[in-house]
Tab-separated table of C-alpha atoms and ligand atoms in Angstrom:
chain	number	residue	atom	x	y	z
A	1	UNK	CA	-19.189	-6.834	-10.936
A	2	UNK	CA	-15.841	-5.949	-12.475
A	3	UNK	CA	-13.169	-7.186	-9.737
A	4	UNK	CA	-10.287	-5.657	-11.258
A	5	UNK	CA	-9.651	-2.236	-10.151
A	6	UNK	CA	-7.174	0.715	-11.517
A	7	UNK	CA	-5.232	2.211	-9.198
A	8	UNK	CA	-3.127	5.292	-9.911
A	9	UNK	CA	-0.678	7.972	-8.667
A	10	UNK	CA	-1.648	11.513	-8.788
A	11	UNK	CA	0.163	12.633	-12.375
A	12	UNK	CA	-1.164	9.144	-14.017
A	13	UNK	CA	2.347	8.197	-14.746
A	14	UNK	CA	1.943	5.025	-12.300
A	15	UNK	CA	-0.809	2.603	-12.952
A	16	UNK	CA	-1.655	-0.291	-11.040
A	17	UNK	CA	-4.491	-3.129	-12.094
A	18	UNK	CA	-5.584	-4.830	-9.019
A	19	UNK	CA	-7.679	-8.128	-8.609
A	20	UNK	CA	-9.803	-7.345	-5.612
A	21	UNK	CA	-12.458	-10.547	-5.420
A	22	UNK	CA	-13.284	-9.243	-1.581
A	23	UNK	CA	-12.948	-5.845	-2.325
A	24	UNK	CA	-11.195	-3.842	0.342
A	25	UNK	CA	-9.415	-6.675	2.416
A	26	UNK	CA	-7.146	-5.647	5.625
A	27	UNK	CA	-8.410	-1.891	5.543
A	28	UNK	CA	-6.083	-0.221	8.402
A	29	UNK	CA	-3.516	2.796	8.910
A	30	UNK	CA	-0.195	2.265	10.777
A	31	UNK	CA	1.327	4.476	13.354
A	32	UNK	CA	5.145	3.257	12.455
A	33	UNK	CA	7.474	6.052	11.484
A	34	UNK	CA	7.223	5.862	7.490
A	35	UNK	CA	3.421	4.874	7.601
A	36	UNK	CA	2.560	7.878	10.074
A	37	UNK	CA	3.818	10.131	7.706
A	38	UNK	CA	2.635	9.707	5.086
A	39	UNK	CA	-1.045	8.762	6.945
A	40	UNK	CA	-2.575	6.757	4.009
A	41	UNK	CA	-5.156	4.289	4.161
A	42	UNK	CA	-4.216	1.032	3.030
A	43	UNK	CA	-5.586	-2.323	2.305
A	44	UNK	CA	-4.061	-5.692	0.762
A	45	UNK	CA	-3.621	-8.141	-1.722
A	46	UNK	CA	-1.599	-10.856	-2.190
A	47	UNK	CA	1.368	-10.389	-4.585
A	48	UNK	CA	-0.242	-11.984	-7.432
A	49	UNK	CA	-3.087	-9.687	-7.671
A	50	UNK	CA	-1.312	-6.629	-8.319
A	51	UNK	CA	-0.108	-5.981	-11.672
A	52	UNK	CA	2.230	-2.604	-12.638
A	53	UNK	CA	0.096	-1.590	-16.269
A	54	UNK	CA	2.466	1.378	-16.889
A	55	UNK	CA	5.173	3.136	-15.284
A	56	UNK	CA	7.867	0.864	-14.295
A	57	UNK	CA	10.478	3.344	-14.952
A	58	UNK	CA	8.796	6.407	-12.731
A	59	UNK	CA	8.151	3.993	-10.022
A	60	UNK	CA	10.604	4.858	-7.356
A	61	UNK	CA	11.489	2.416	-4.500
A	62	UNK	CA	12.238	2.927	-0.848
A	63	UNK	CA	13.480	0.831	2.075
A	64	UNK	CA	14.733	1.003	4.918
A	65	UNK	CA	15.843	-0.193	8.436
A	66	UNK	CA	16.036	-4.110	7.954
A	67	UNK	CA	14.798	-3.311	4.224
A	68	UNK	CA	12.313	-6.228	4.125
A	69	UNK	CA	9.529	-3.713	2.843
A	70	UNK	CA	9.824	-2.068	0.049
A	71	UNK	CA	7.445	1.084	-0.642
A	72	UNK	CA	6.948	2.291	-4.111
A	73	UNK	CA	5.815	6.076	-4.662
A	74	UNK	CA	5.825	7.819	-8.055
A	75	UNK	CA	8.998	10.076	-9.081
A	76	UNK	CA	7.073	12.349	-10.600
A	77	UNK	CA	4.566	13.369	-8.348
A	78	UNK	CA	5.423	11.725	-4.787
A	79	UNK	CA	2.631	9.791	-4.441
A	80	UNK	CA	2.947	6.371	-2.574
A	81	UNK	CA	1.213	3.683	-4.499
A	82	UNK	CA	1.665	0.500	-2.737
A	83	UNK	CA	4.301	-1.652	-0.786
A	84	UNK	CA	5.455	-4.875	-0.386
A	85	UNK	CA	4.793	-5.850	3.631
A	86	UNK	CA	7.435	-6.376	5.571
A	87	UNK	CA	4.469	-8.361	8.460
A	88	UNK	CA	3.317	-10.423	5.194
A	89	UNK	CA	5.582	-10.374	2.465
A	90	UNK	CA	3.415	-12.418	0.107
A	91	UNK	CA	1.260	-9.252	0.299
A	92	UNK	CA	1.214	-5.883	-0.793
A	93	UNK	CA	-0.306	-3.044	0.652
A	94	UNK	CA	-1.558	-0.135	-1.504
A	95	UNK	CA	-2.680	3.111	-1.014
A	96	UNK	CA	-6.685	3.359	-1.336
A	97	UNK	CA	-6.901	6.901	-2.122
A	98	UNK	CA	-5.283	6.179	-5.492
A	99	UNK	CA	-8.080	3.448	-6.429
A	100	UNK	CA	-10.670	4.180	-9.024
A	101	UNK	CA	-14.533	4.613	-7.362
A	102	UNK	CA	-13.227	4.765	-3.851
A	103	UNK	CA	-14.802	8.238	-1.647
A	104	UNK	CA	-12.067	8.552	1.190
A	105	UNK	CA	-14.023	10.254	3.164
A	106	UNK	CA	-16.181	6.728	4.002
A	107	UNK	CA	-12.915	5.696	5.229
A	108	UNK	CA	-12.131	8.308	7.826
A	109	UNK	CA	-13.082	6.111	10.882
A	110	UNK	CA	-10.106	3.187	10.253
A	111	UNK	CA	-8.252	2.835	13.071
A	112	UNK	CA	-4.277	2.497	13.243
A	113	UNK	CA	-2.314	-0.820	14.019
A	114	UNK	CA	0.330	-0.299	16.631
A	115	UNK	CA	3.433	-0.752	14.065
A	116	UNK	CA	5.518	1.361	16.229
A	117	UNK	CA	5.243	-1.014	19.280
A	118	UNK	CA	3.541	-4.228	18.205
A	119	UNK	CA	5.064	-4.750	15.103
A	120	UNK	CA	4.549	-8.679	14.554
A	121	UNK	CA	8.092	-8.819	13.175
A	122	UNK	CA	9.664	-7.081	16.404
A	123	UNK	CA	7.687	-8.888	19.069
A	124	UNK	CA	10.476	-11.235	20.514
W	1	LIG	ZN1	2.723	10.387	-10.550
């Protein structure tokens, strides 16, 4: 089985290659206030395994707050791709919707982590 998986944004301007050996690893939504609004289903990798194919110059980055996370969405046609975690930031999360083969509709029972009150970097 092929572990390397495509990922792209809507428009195809952005394309990700991602080395998934466990498949779908960390499969969650968030309830924090960037993650709940845009409400996307996300799993990780570790930094290594994601490679940007094409699109480094449409690839539009976003941070905020204590800016350890950065989130990368397409300029063209809005769609977040992936981040870099501000929890683990030798990972990044990506968006599955944008990966090749995957049905989102088999993923419509993941259950949210508590980022808005149990974020592990704000538990003191
Ligand atoms: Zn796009």
């Amino acid at each position: 089985m092929d572990i390397v998986k495509k990922l792209s944004c809507h428009c195809g301007a952005i394309e990700l290659a991602l080395k998934l050996p466990n498949g779908l690893e960390k499969l969650r939504k968030c309830n924090c206030s960037i993650c709940s609004r845009r409400n996307a289903v996300v799993a990780s990798v570790p930094l290594e395994n994601l490679k940007i194919v094409k699109g480094h110059s449409e690839l539009s980055r976003y941070t905020f707050n204590t800016h350890t996370a950065k989130h990368f969405f397409c300029s063209i046609c809005g769609i977040y791709t992936h981040h870099q975690r501000r929890s683990v930031p030798t990972e990044y999360g990506f968006n599955i919707a944008c990966l090749e083969g995957v049905n989102i509709e088999d993923y419509s029972h993941i259950g949210y982590l508590d980022g808005k009150n149990n974020h592990p970097k704000d538990i003191r």
